[in-house]
């Protein structure tokens, strides 16, 4: 998927352009359907989840911000979340979490990419500069894949406190990395 054209099509979709949305669908549906099928393991469920995901993409296209994520990443996140929501409603709570763990893409994880690139030492230095507690939270949440809610429960900290600390830590990390 060509990111520049996807971003442009998302921008037009945000303005209600149905042809742009149709083109966006044509460019992205194969990848998103494969994701749905991999997560849900059922063609009919995958089709339904993908339709729901595209409805959300249409409704929330104006919320897309290129500065926060690429267009394909944004659409994949919506689709993945839609599939996981379907799993949660159909299975016991523990089974949905087990299934979500098996959803990971075969490609390098974000932490592996970061460590493999030239920015690895800089990233490590910036995370270490956050302090022990905040650095630990960022490592656990982003490299360990632990949700804020699970972090809060694990540490016995209110969820709002975890979210506030993570927001501050990520802002400091961003500032450090842009220097």
N, CA, C and O atoms as a DFTB+ gen file, in Angstrom:
716 C
 N C O
     1  1       0.852      -1.179       0.000
     2  2       0.000       0.000       0.000
     3  2       0.895       1.239       0.000
     4  3       1.775       1.372       0.851
     5  1       0.676       2.123      -0.932
     6  2       1.422       3.370      -1.031
     7  2       0.883       4.346       0.001
     8  3      -0.260       4.793      -0.092
     9  1       1.723       4.679       1.000
    10  2       1.287       5.509       2.128
    11  2       0.799       6.888       1.705
    12  3      -0.202       7.383       2.222
    13  1       1.509       7.508       0.764
    14  2       1.127       8.864       0.355
    15  2      -0.270       8.872      -0.249
    16  3      -1.076       9.751       0.058
    17  1      -0.560       7.900      -1.105
    18  2      -1.888       7.877      -1.723
    19  2      -2.955       7.492      -0.700
    20  3      -4.083       7.980      -0.769
    21  1      -2.605       6.615       0.252
    22  2      -3.577       6.265       1.292
    23  2      -3.909       7.482       2.156
    24  3      -5.068       7.713       2.498
    25  1      -2.883       8.254       2.503
    26  2      -3.122       9.463       3.309
    27  2      -4.014      10.447       2.555
    28  3      -4.923      11.050       3.127
    29  1      -3.737      10.596       1.266
    30  2      -4.538      11.505       0.450
    31  2      -5.992      11.012       0.365
    32  3      -6.929      11.803       0.477
    33  1      -6.164       9.719       0.170
    34  2      -7.520       9.163       0.091
    35  2      -8.243       9.268       1.433
    36  3      -9.446       9.526       1.464
    37  1      -7.531       9.074       2.534
    38  2      -8.156       9.248       3.847
    39  2      -8.594      10.688       4.058
    40  3      -9.659      10.944       4.621
    41  1      -7.771      11.627       3.605
    42  2      -8.132      13.043       3.714
    43  2      -9.401      13.364       2.951
    44  3     -10.265      14.090       3.442
    45  1      -9.510      12.823       1.752
    46  2     -10.721      13.049       0.948
    47  2     -11.915      12.321       1.554
    48  3     -13.039      12.822       1.515
    49  1     -11.671      11.143       2.110
    50  2     -12.744      10.393       2.764
    51  2     -13.282      11.183       3.955
    52  3     -14.486      11.183       4.214
    53  1     -12.393      11.850       4.670
    54  2     -12.805      12.666       5.816
    55  2     -13.756      13.778       5.393
    56  3     -14.572      14.245       6.187
    57  1     -13.644      14.195       4.137
    58  2     -14.532      15.238       3.613
    59  2     -15.814      14.666       3.015
    60  3     -16.638      15.410       2.483
    61  1     -15.985      13.330       3.103
    62  2     -17.200      12.692       2.613
    63  2     -17.130      12.256       1.163
    64  3     -18.170      11.986       0.563
    65  1     -15.954      12.176       0.580
    66  2     -15.784      11.784      -0.821
    67  2     -15.917      10.262      -0.935
    68  3     -15.022       9.520      -0.531
    69  1     -17.035       9.813      -1.485
    70  2     -17.315       8.379      -1.595
    71  2     -16.384       7.691      -2.595
    72  3     -16.020       6.531      -2.403
    73  1     -16.004       8.386      -3.643
    74  2     -15.091       7.781      -4.626
    75  2     -13.709       7.568      -4.008
    76  3     -13.050       6.562      -4.272
    77  1     -13.285       8.506      -3.200
    78  2     -12.002       8.350      -2.519
    79  2     -12.062       7.163      -1.555
    80  3     -11.101       6.404      -1.431
    81  1     -13.197       7.015      -0.879
    82  2     -13.364       5.894       0.035
    83  2     -13.345       4.570      -0.729
    84  3     -12.759       3.588      -0.273
    85  1     -13.982       4.555      -1.877
    86  2     -13.985       3.355      -2.720
    87  2     -12.554       3.005      -3.152
    88  3     -12.156       1.840      -3.119
    89  1     -11.793       4.020      -3.556
    90  2     -10.400       3.793      -3.953
    91  2      -9.572       3.323      -2.757
    92  3      -8.709       2.456      -2.900
    93  1      -9.830       3.889      -1.588
    94  2      -9.150       3.479      -0.366
    95  2      -9.430       2.003      -0.082
    96  3      -8.530       1.244       0.278
    97  1     -10.674       1.619      -0.248
    98  2     -11.064       0.221      -0.050
    99  2     -10.325      -0.684      -1.035
   100  3      -9.783      -1.720      -0.648
   101  1     -10.307      -0.292      -2.297
   102  2      -9.640      -1.101      -3.322
   103  2      -8.162      -1.290      -3.025
   104  3      -7.613      -2.364      -3.269
   105  1      -7.517      -0.265      -2.505
   106  2      -6.077      -0.336      -2.226
   107  2      -5.753      -1.120      -0.956
   108  3      -4.651      -1.652      -0.831
   109  1      -6.682      -1.199      -0.024
   110  2      -6.351      -1.757       1.287
   111  2      -7.112      -3.011       1.680
   112  3      -6.740      -3.657       2.660
   113  1      -8.161      -3.384       0.961
   114  2      -9.017      -4.470       1.447
   115  2      -8.335      -5.824       1.520
   116  3      -8.650      -6.609       2.414
   117  1      -7.411      -6.129       0.615
   118  2      -6.764      -7.447       0.648
   119  2      -5.960      -7.629       1.939
   120  3      -6.056      -8.662       2.602
   121  1      -5.177      -6.624       2.280
   122  2      -4.346      -6.717       3.485
   123  2      -5.212      -6.760       4.746
   124  3      -4.945      -7.540       5.660
   125  1      -6.242      -5.926       4.790
   126  2      -7.088      -5.894       5.982
   127  2      -7.919      -7.169       6.117
   128  3      -8.159      -7.639       7.229
   129  1      -8.358      -7.727       4.989
   130  2      -9.111      -8.980       5.059
   131  2      -8.213     -10.114       5.545
   132  3      -8.640     -10.953       6.338
   133  1      -6.963     -10.138       5.068
   134  2      -6.021     -11.169       5.521
   135  2      -5.819     -11.072       7.034
   136  3      -5.742     -12.092       7.719
   137  1      -5.736      -9.859       7.547
   138  2      -5.599      -9.653       8.987
   139  2      -6.827     -10.185       9.720
   140  3      -6.698     -10.897      10.716
   141  1      -8.015      -9.841       9.229
   142  2      -9.256     -10.317       9.857
   143  2      -9.324     -11.845       9.861
   144  3      -9.693     -12.462      10.861
   145  1      -8.968     -12.429       8.748
   146  2      -9.017     -13.884       8.626
   147  2      -8.007     -14.548       9.561
   148  3      -8.303     -15.578      10.166
   149  1      -6.834     -13.969       9.678
   150  2      -5.807     -14.529      10.559
   151  2      -6.269     -14.469      12.014
   152  3      -6.029     -15.403      12.779
   153  1      -6.921     -13.390      12.395
   154  2      -7.346     -13.239      13.791
   155  2      -8.571     -14.090      14.096
   156  3      -8.611     -14.792      15.106
   157  1      -9.567     -14.027      13.223
   158  2     -10.849     -14.659      13.522
   159  2     -10.941     -16.117      13.079
   160  3     -11.765     -16.865      13.605
   161  1     -10.116     -16.532      12.131
   162  2     -10.081     -17.924      11.671
   163  2     -11.413     -18.398      11.087
   164  3     -11.691     -19.597      11.065
   165  1     -12.225     -17.468      10.621
   166  2     -13.529     -17.806      10.046
   167  2     -13.844     -16.779       8.969
   168  3     -13.856     -15.578       9.240
   169  1     -14.096     -17.238       7.757
   170  2     -14.278     -16.325       6.624
   171  2     -15.475     -15.396       6.819
   172  3     -15.368     -14.193       6.579
   173  1     -16.600     -15.933       7.247
   174  2     -17.805     -15.108       7.422
   175  2     -17.584     -14.053       8.513
   176  3     -17.946     -12.888       8.344
   177  1     -16.992     -14.472       9.622
   178  2     -16.690     -13.520      10.707
   179  2     -15.709     -12.456      10.225
   180  3     -15.850     -11.277      10.549
   181  1     -14.719     -12.880       9.452
   182  2     -13.718     -11.944       8.935
   183  2     -14.369     -10.917       8.015
   184  3     -14.037      -9.733       8.069
   185  1     -15.289     -11.365       7.178
   186  2     -15.993     -10.442       6.278
   187  2     -16.810      -9.428       7.071
   188  3     -16.801      -8.235       6.766
   189  1     -17.515      -9.912       8.089
   190  2     -18.315      -9.007       8.919
   191  2     -17.436      -8.006       9.667
   192  3     -17.747      -6.817       9.736
   193  1     -16.343      -8.503      10.218
   194  2     -15.434      -7.626      10.959
   195  2     -14.831      -6.579      10.033
   196  3     -14.676      -5.419      10.413
   197  1     -14.491      -6.995       8.814
   198  2     -13.893      -6.049       7.881
   199  2     -14.912      -4.977       7.482
   200  3     -14.565      -3.802       7.364
   201  1     -16.152      -5.380       7.279
   202  2     -17.183      -4.398       6.957
   203  2     -17.337      -3.397       8.106
   204  3     -17.419      -2.191       7.873
   205  1     -17.374      -3.891       9.323
   206  2     -17.477      -3.001      10.481
   207  2     -16.266      -2.073      10.584
   208  3     -16.397      -0.901      10.934
   209  1     -15.092      -2.613      10.274
   210  2     -13.874      -1.797      10.324
   211  2     -13.945      -0.676       9.286
   212  3     -13.579       0.460       9.586
   213  1     -14.406      -0.975       8.081
   214  2     -14.496       0.068       7.060
   215  2     -15.565       1.109       7.402
   216  3     -15.432       2.278       7.039
   217  1     -16.614       0.689       8.093
   218  2     -17.609       1.664       8.562
   219  2     -16.938       2.629       9.543
   220  3     -17.163       3.838       9.487
   221  1     -16.116       2.085      10.439
   222  2     -15.403       2.950      11.396
   223  2     -14.398       3.846      10.677
   224  3     -14.252       5.017      11.028
   225  1     -13.713       3.312       9.684
   226  2     -12.761       4.117       8.922
   227  2     -13.497       5.273       8.251
   228  3     -12.999       6.399       8.250
   229  1     -14.659       5.018       7.689
   230  2     -15.467       6.068       7.052
   231  2     -15.894       7.117       8.080
   232  3     -15.767       8.319       7.847
   233  1     -16.402       6.642       9.220
   234  2     -16.911       7.559      10.240
   235  2     -15.814       8.400      10.895
   236  3     -16.026       9.571      11.207
   237  1     -14.648       7.797      11.099
   238  2     -13.600       8.456      11.861
   239  2     -12.424       8.936      11.019
   240  3     -11.369       9.253      11.566
   241  1     -12.582       8.993       9.727
   242  2     -11.479       9.414       8.845
   243  2     -10.968      10.803       9.210
   244  3      -9.780      11.080       9.051
   245  1     -11.836      11.671       9.690
   246  2     -11.391      13.022      10.046
   247  2     -10.480      13.014      11.273
   248  3      -9.781      13.995      11.526
   249  1     -10.481      11.939      12.026
   250  2      -9.622      11.843      13.208
   251  2      -8.203      11.374      12.875
   252  3      -7.308      11.445      13.718
   253  1      -8.004      10.900      11.654
   254  2      -6.677      10.421      11.259
   255  2      -5.691      11.587      11.254
   256  3      -5.972      12.655      10.709
   257  1      -4.535      11.362      11.869
   258  2      -3.477      12.375      11.898
   259  2      -2.180      11.726      11.420
   260  3      -1.657      10.821      12.070
   261  1      -1.670      12.187      10.298
   262  2      -0.449      11.619       9.719
   263  2       0.732      11.755      10.668
   264  3       1.679      10.971      10.592
   265  1       0.691      12.727      11.551
   266  2       1.797      12.930      12.492
   267  2       1.845      11.850      13.573
   268  3       2.877      11.669      14.220
   269  1       0.746      11.137      13.771
   270  2       0.685      10.125      14.829
   271  2       0.937       8.715      14.315
   272  3       1.499       7.885      15.030
   273  1       0.521       8.436      13.071
   274  2       0.693       7.090      12.511
   275  2       0.511       7.148      11.002
   276  3      -0.110       8.071      10.475
   277  1       1.054       6.160      10.319
   278  2       0.840       6.087       8.878
   279  2      -0.611       5.673       8.631
   280  3      -1.273       5.142       9.523
   281  1      -1.090       5.917       7.436
   282  2      -2.479       5.587       7.103
   283  2      -2.734       4.092       7.247
   284  3      -3.753       3.686       7.805
   285  1      -1.817       3.277       6.749
   286  2      -2.037       1.833       6.841
   287  2      -2.006       1.368       8.301
   288  3      -2.795       0.505       8.685
   289  1      -1.120       1.918       9.105
   290  2      -1.060       1.551      10.523
   291  2      -2.365       1.915      11.217
   292  3      -2.887       1.138      12.017
   293  1      -2.889       3.095      10.910
   294  2      -4.149       3.550      11.509
   295  2      -5.289       2.611      11.128
   296  3      -6.082       2.221      11.984
   297  1      -5.377       2.244       9.850
   298  2      -6.460       1.360       9.401
   299  2      -6.283      -0.057       9.952
   300  3      -7.266      -0.713      10.296
   301  1      -5.048      -0.527      10.038
   302  2      -4.783      -1.857      10.599
   303  2      -5.183      -1.887      12.072
   304  3      -5.755      -2.872      12.538
   305  1      -4.888      -0.826      12.801
   306  2      -5.255      -0.773      14.221
   307  2      -6.771      -0.831      14.392
   308  3      -7.270      -1.547      15.260
   309  1      -7.499      -0.088      13.575
   310  2      -8.968      -0.123      13.646
   311  2      -9.469      -1.527      13.357
   312  3     -10.330      -2.045      14.067
   313  1      -8.927      -2.142      12.311
   314  2      -9.365      -3.479      11.903
   315  2      -9.026      -4.515      12.972
   316  3      -9.862      -5.346      13.329
   317  1      -7.809      -4.460      13.471
   318  2      -7.386      -5.409      14.510
   319  2      -8.266      -5.273      15.749
   320  3      -8.709      -6.273      16.313
   321  1      -8.517      -4.046      16.168
   322  2      -9.356      -3.821      17.350
   323  2     -10.776      -4.335      17.120
   324  3     -11.394      -4.885      18.032
   325  1     -11.288      -4.159      15.913
   326  2     -12.622      -4.649      15.586
   327  2     -12.668      -6.175      15.707
   328  3     -13.629      -6.735      16.235
   329  1     -11.634      -6.831      15.219
   330  2     -11.567      -8.297      15.302
   331  2     -11.457      -8.765      16.750
   332  3     -12.131      -9.710      17.160
   333  1     -10.622      -8.109      17.502
   334  2     -10.460      -8.494      18.910
   335  2     -11.760      -8.273      19.677
   336  3     -12.110      -9.075      20.542
   337  1     -12.474      -7.198      19.371
   338  2     -13.779      -6.969      20.002
   339  2     -14.734      -8.116      19.688
   340  3     -15.491      -8.554      20.554
   341  1     -14.696      -8.602      18.446
   342  2     -15.556      -9.729      18.064
   343  2     -15.168     -10.985      18.845
   344  3     -16.033     -11.731      19.303
   345  1     -13.878     -11.208      18.990
   346  2     -13.434     -12.372      19.759
   347  2     -13.909     -12.286      21.207
   348  3     -14.327     -13.284      21.794
   349  1     -13.840     -11.106      21.762
   350  2     -14.241     -10.930      23.164
   351  2     -15.722     -11.211      23.367
   352  3     -16.114     -11.773      24.389
   353  1     -16.536     -10.828      22.411
   354  2     -17.973     -11.038      22.574
   355  2     -18.364     -12.495      22.360
   356  3     -19.404     -12.933      22.851
   357  1     -17.554     -13.240      21.643
   358  2     -17.906     -14.624      21.336
   359  2     -17.286     -15.643      22.265
   360  3     -17.800     -16.754      22.399
   361  1     -16.191     -15.284      22.908
   362  2     -15.464     -16.248      23.729
   363  2     -15.397     -15.782      25.175
   364  3     -15.753     -14.654      25.515
   365  1     -14.931     -16.689      26.000
   366  2     -14.687     -16.344      27.402
   367  2     -13.557     -15.328      27.446
   368  3     -12.708     -15.321      26.554
   369  1     -13.524     -14.467      28.463
   370  2     -12.490     -13.431      28.536
   371  2     -11.063     -13.963      28.399
   372  3     -10.254     -13.342      27.710
   373  1     -10.735     -15.056      29.011
   374  2      -9.383     -15.605      28.918
   375  2      -9.046     -16.079      27.520
   376  3      -7.905     -15.927      27.082
   377  1     -10.003     -16.649      26.808
   378  2      -9.755     -17.159      25.465
   379  2      -9.461     -16.019      24.492
   380  3      -8.628     -16.172      23.599
   381  1     -10.132     -14.879      24.652
   382  2      -9.890     -13.742      23.765
   383  2      -8.464     -13.231      23.922
   384  3      -7.809     -12.896      22.935
   385  1      -7.985     -13.171      25.151
   386  2      -6.623     -12.705      25.371
   387  2      -5.611     -13.694      24.806
   388  3      -4.597     -13.289      24.237
   389  1      -5.879     -14.990      24.959
   390  2      -4.984     -15.993      24.388
   391  2      -4.930     -15.869      22.873
   392  3      -3.857     -15.968      22.280
   393  1      -6.077     -15.655      22.246
   394  2      -6.123     -15.513      20.795
   395  2      -5.404     -14.251      20.343
   396  3      -4.739     -14.255      19.307
   397  1      -5.528     -13.184      21.100
   398  2      -4.881     -11.925      20.734
   399  2      -3.367     -12.061      20.736
   400  3      -2.687     -11.412      19.941
   401  1      -2.831     -12.897      21.621
   402  2      -1.381     -13.095      21.665
   403  2      -0.869     -13.750      20.392
   404  3       0.274     -13.525      19.994
   405  1      -1.695     -14.549      19.757
   406  2      -1.285     -15.261      18.548
   407  2      -1.491     -14.456      17.281
   408  3      -1.273     -14.972      16.185
   409  1      -1.902     -13.216      17.401
   410  2      -2.214     -12.381      16.256
   411  2      -0.979     -11.693      15.689
   412  3      -1.012     -11.183      14.569
   413  1       0.074     -11.677      16.428
   414  2       1.262     -10.919      16.035
   415  2       1.698     -11.247      14.619
   416  3       1.659     -12.399      14.185
   417  1       2.107     -10.226      13.923
   418  2       2.594     -10.340      12.562
   419  2       3.944     -11.041      12.576
   420  3       4.685     -10.944      13.554
   421  1       4.269     -11.747      11.496
   422  2       5.551     -12.441      11.402
   423  2       6.709     -11.470      11.197
   424  3       7.869     -11.834      11.388
   425  1       6.399     -10.246      10.812
   426  2       7.437      -9.241      10.596
   427  2       8.056      -8.848      11.937
   428  3       7.544      -9.194      13.002
   429  1       9.150      -8.131      11.859
   430  2       9.819      -7.682      13.085
   431  2       8.874      -6.825      13.912
   432  3       8.124      -6.012      13.372
   433  1       8.917      -7.011      15.226
   434  2       8.138      -6.179      16.128
   435  2       8.751      -4.794      16.159
   436  3       9.917      -4.630      15.798
   437  1       7.982      -3.777      16.589
   438  2       8.529      -2.423      16.657
   439  2       9.795      -2.331      17.501
   440  3      10.729      -1.610      17.147
   441  1       9.829      -3.064      18.621
   442  2      11.026      -2.996      19.448
   443  2      12.226      -3.634      18.754
   444  3      13.355      -3.175      18.925
   445  1      11.993      -4.686      17.975
   446  2      13.083      -5.317      17.234
   447  2      13.608      -4.397      16.140
   448  3      14.816      -4.308      15.919
   449  1      12.692      -3.713      15.457
   450  2      13.099      -2.762      14.420
   451  2      13.925      -1.631      15.019
   452  3      14.951      -1.232      14.469
   453  1      13.458      -1.121      16.157
   454  2      14.172      -0.014      16.795
   455  2      15.573      -0.445      17.216
   456  3      16.547       0.285      17.030
   457  1      15.654      -1.643      17.786
   458  2      16.956      -2.118      18.238
   459  2      17.868      -2.464      17.069
   460  3      19.090      -2.403      17.199
   461  1      17.286      -2.828      15.930
   462  2      18.087      -3.193      14.765
   463  2      18.596      -1.962      14.019
   464  3      19.566      -2.062      13.267
   465  1      17.978      -0.831      14.207
   466  2      18.337       0.371      13.459
   467  2      19.411       1.207      14.141
   468  3      19.886       0.882      15.229
   469  1      19.772       2.277      13.480
   470  2      20.793       3.197      13.993
   471  2      20.340       3.943      15.241
   472  3      21.175       4.439      15.998
   473  1      19.060       4.027      15.462
   474  2      18.523       4.799      16.575
   475  2      18.475       4.015      17.881
   476  3      18.037       4.541      18.905
   477  1      18.916       2.781      17.853
   478  2      18.761       1.919      19.026
   479  2      19.405       2.506      20.275
   480  3      18.755       2.601      21.316
   481  1      20.654       2.896      20.189
   482  2      21.339       3.403      21.378
   483  2      20.720       4.702      21.853
   484  3      20.614       4.947      23.055
   485  1      20.309       5.539      20.899
   486  2      19.674       6.801      21.254
   487  2      18.357       6.549      21.998
   488  3      18.062       7.199      23.001
   489  1      17.576       5.599      21.490
   490  2      16.321       5.245      22.132
   491  2      16.574       4.720      23.542
   492  3      15.890       5.115      24.487
   493  1      17.545       3.841      23.683
   494  2      17.869       3.282      25.004
   495  2      18.290       4.394      25.959
   496  3      17.851       4.426      27.109
   497  1      19.145       5.314      25.483
   498  2      19.585       6.421      26.329
   499  2      18.406       7.295      26.758
   500  3      18.323       7.706      27.915
   501  1      17.503       7.574      25.831
   502  2      16.340       8.408      26.156
   503  2      15.419       7.711      27.157
   504  3      14.917       8.348      28.082
   505  1      15.196       6.421      26.981
   506  2      14.354       5.680      27.926
   507  2      15.022       5.653      29.297
   508  3      14.356       5.836      30.316
   509  1      16.328       5.426      29.327
   510  2      17.043       5.433      30.609
   511  2      16.979       6.804      31.270
   512  3      16.993       6.904      32.497
   513  1      16.909       7.864      30.461
   514  2      16.830       9.217      30.991
   515  2      15.482       9.552      31.603
   516  3      15.339      10.589      32.252
   517  1      14.501       8.702      31.411
   518  2      13.174       8.940      31.978
   519  2      13.126       8.676      33.477
   520  3      12.198       9.109      34.160
   521  1      14.106       7.980      33.973
   522  2      14.084       7.581      35.379
   523  2      13.663       6.129      35.483
   524  3      13.120       5.565      34.534
   525  1      13.911       5.530      36.622
   526  2      13.657       4.102      36.791
   527  2      12.186       3.729      36.597
   528  3      11.870       2.831      35.817
   529  1      11.296       4.411      37.301
   530  2       9.879       4.032      37.270
   531  2       9.259       4.269      35.896
   532  3       8.600       3.382      35.354
   533  1       9.466       5.462      35.327
   534  2       8.866       5.770      34.034
   535  2       9.506       4.951      32.913
   536  3       8.813       4.493      32.004
   537  1      10.818       4.768      32.975
   538  2      11.503       3.954      31.978
   539  2      10.996       2.523      32.001
   540  3      10.802       1.907      30.953
   541  1      10.783       1.997      33.204
   542  2      10.258       0.640      33.356
   543  2       8.858       0.528      32.759
   544  3       8.551      -0.436      32.058
   545  1       8.006       1.522      33.040
   546  2       6.647       1.493      32.507
   547  2       6.650       1.523      30.980
   548  3       5.909       0.771      30.346
   549  1       7.467       2.376      30.391
   550  2       7.525       2.462      28.925
   551  2       8.021       1.140      28.345
   552  3       7.468       0.651      27.361
   553  1       9.053       0.563      28.944
   554  2       9.576      -0.725      28.448
   555  2       8.516      -1.811      28.525
   556  3       8.316      -2.560      27.568
   557  1       7.836      -1.898      29.661
   558  2       6.833      -2.954      29.844
   559  2       5.662      -2.749      28.877
   560  3       5.199      -3.701      28.250
   561  1       5.188      -1.509      28.760
   562  2       4.012      -1.253      27.922
   563  2       4.313      -1.428      26.432
   564  3       3.527      -2.042      25.710
   565  1       5.435      -0.896      25.973
   566  2       5.677      -0.894      24.534
   567  2       6.520      -2.046      24.044
   568  3       6.283      -2.550      22.946
   569  1       7.491      -2.480      24.815
   570  2       8.302      -3.605      24.371
   571  2       7.716      -4.925      24.854
   572  3       7.912      -5.967      24.229
   573  1       6.996      -4.874      25.971
   574  2       6.386      -6.085      26.511
   575  2       4.957      -6.281      26.069
   576  3       4.392      -7.357      26.266
   577  1       4.355      -5.255      25.468
   578  2       2.981      -5.371      24.973
   579  2       1.928      -5.410      26.064
   580  3       0.839      -5.940      25.845
   581  1       2.221      -4.864      27.229
   582  2       1.282      -4.876      28.353
   583  2       0.408      -3.625      28.275
   584  3       0.914      -2.527      28.043
   585  1      -0.886      -3.786      28.466
   586  2      -1.804      -2.651      28.421
   587  2      -1.656      -1.786      29.664
   588  3      -1.127      -2.224      30.686
   589  1      -2.132      -0.553      29.558
   590  2      -2.101       0.343      30.718
   591  2      -2.911      -0.246      31.867
   592  3      -2.513      -0.155      33.029
   593  1      -4.040      -0.846      31.537
   594  2      -4.895      -1.437      32.569
   595  2      -4.157      -2.565      33.294
   596  3      -4.201      -2.654      34.521
   597  1      -3.483      -3.421      32.530
   598  2      -2.729      -4.520      33.145
   599  2      -1.570      -3.985      33.981
   600  3      -1.252      -4.536      35.035
   601  1      -0.935      -2.902      33.504
   602  2       0.139      -2.259      34.276
   603  2      -0.394      -1.761      35.616
   604  3       0.227      -1.954      36.661
   605  1      -1.558      -1.115      35.562
   606  2      -2.159      -0.572      36.783
   607  2      -2.480      -1.686      37.776
   608  3      -2.197      -1.568      38.968
   609  1      -3.072      -2.768      37.272
   610  2      -3.419      -3.884      38.148
   611  2      -2.167      -4.543      38.715
   612  3      -2.123      -4.910      39.889
   613  1      -1.167      -4.685      37.882
   614  2       0.083      -5.338      38.274
   615  2       0.806      -4.565      39.382
   616  3       1.347      -5.150      40.321
   617  1       0.800      -3.223      39.244
   618  2       1.503      -2.383      40.212
   619  2       0.625      -1.892      41.349
   620  3       1.122      -1.282      42.296
   621  1      -0.691      -2.151      41.269
   622  2      -1.601      -1.662      42.293
   623  2      -1.750      -0.148      42.252
   624  3      -1.952       0.491      43.284
   625  1      -1.651       0.425      41.052
   626  2      -1.737       1.873      40.848
   627  2      -3.047       2.182      40.131
   628  3      -3.471       1.400      39.280
   629  1      -3.699       3.296      40.447
   630  2      -4.920       3.654      39.717
   631  2      -4.637       3.816      38.217
   632  3      -3.581       4.315      37.828
   633  1      -5.574       3.397      37.398
   634  2      -5.406       3.455      35.947
   635  2      -5.138       4.884      35.471
   636  3      -4.293       5.091      34.600
   637  1      -5.831       5.854      36.018
   638  2      -5.623       7.253      35.640
   639  2      -4.192       7.718      35.913
   640  3      -3.621       8.487      35.139
   641  1      -3.629       7.249      37.001
   642  2      -2.249       7.598      37.336
   643  2      -1.281       6.996      36.326
   644  3      -0.334       7.653      35.893
   645  1      -1.523       5.746      35.956
   646  2      -0.673       5.089      34.960
   647  2      -0.760       5.844      33.630
   648  3       0.260       6.093      32.988
   649  1      -1.965       6.204      33.221
   650  2      -2.132       6.924      31.954
   651  2      -1.426       8.275      31.991
   652  3      -0.772       8.660      31.022
   653  1      -1.552       8.990      33.098
   654  2      -0.894      10.298      33.222
   655  2       0.619      10.162      33.193
   656  3       1.301      10.922      32.506
   657  1       1.144       9.197      33.935
   658  2       2.590       8.985      33.949
   659  2       3.108       8.571      32.583
   660  3       4.179       9.009      32.165
   661  1       2.355       7.728      31.884
   662  2       2.775       7.291      30.554
   663  2       2.734       8.462      29.571
   664  3       3.631       8.604      28.741
   665  1       1.712       9.289      29.659
   666  2       1.601      10.451      28.771
   667  2       2.793      11.381      28.968
   668  3       3.386      11.851      27.997
   669  1       3.144      11.648      30.232
   670  2       4.307      12.494      30.520
   671  2       5.606      11.836      30.065
   672  3       6.475      12.496      29.496
   673  1       5.735      10.547      30.313
   674  2       6.952       9.828      29.921
   675  2       7.112       9.812      28.404
   676  3       8.216      10.006      27.895
   677  1       6.031       9.583      27.687
   678  2       6.111       9.556      26.225
   679  2       6.405      10.934      25.654
   680  3       7.100      11.049      24.644
   681  1       5.885      11.982      26.286
   682  2       6.188      13.351      25.832
   683  2       7.671      13.625      26.043
   684  3       8.325      14.209      25.179
   685  1       8.198      13.209      27.176
   686  2       9.629      13.416      27.455
   687  2      10.479      12.584      26.500
   688  3      11.518      13.045      26.029
   689  1      10.046      11.377      26.219
   690  2      10.763      10.520      25.281
   691  2      10.764      11.126      23.876
   692  3      11.784      11.116      23.187
   693  1       9.638      11.641      23.471
   694  2       9.554      12.284      22.148
   695  2      10.493      13.482      22.066
   696  3      11.204      13.669      21.079
   697  1      10.479      14.286      23.120
   698  2      11.351      15.456      23.157
   699  2      12.816      15.040      23.075
   700  3      13.597      15.653      22.347
   701  1      13.184      14.019      23.806
   702  2      14.574      13.532      23.803
   703  2      14.968      13.022      22.418
   704  3      16.078      13.281      21.954
   705  1      14.079      12.310      21.768
   706  2      14.396      11.731      20.456
   707  2      14.435      12.768      19.345
   708  3      15.069      12.536      18.315
   709  1      13.778      13.897      19.526
   710  2      13.786      14.922      18.484
   711  2      14.969      15.873      18.624
   712  3      15.185      16.710      17.748
   713  1      15.735      15.767      19.695
   714  2      16.920      16.612      19.879
   715  2      18.033      16.164      18.986
   716  3      19.112      16.756      19.001
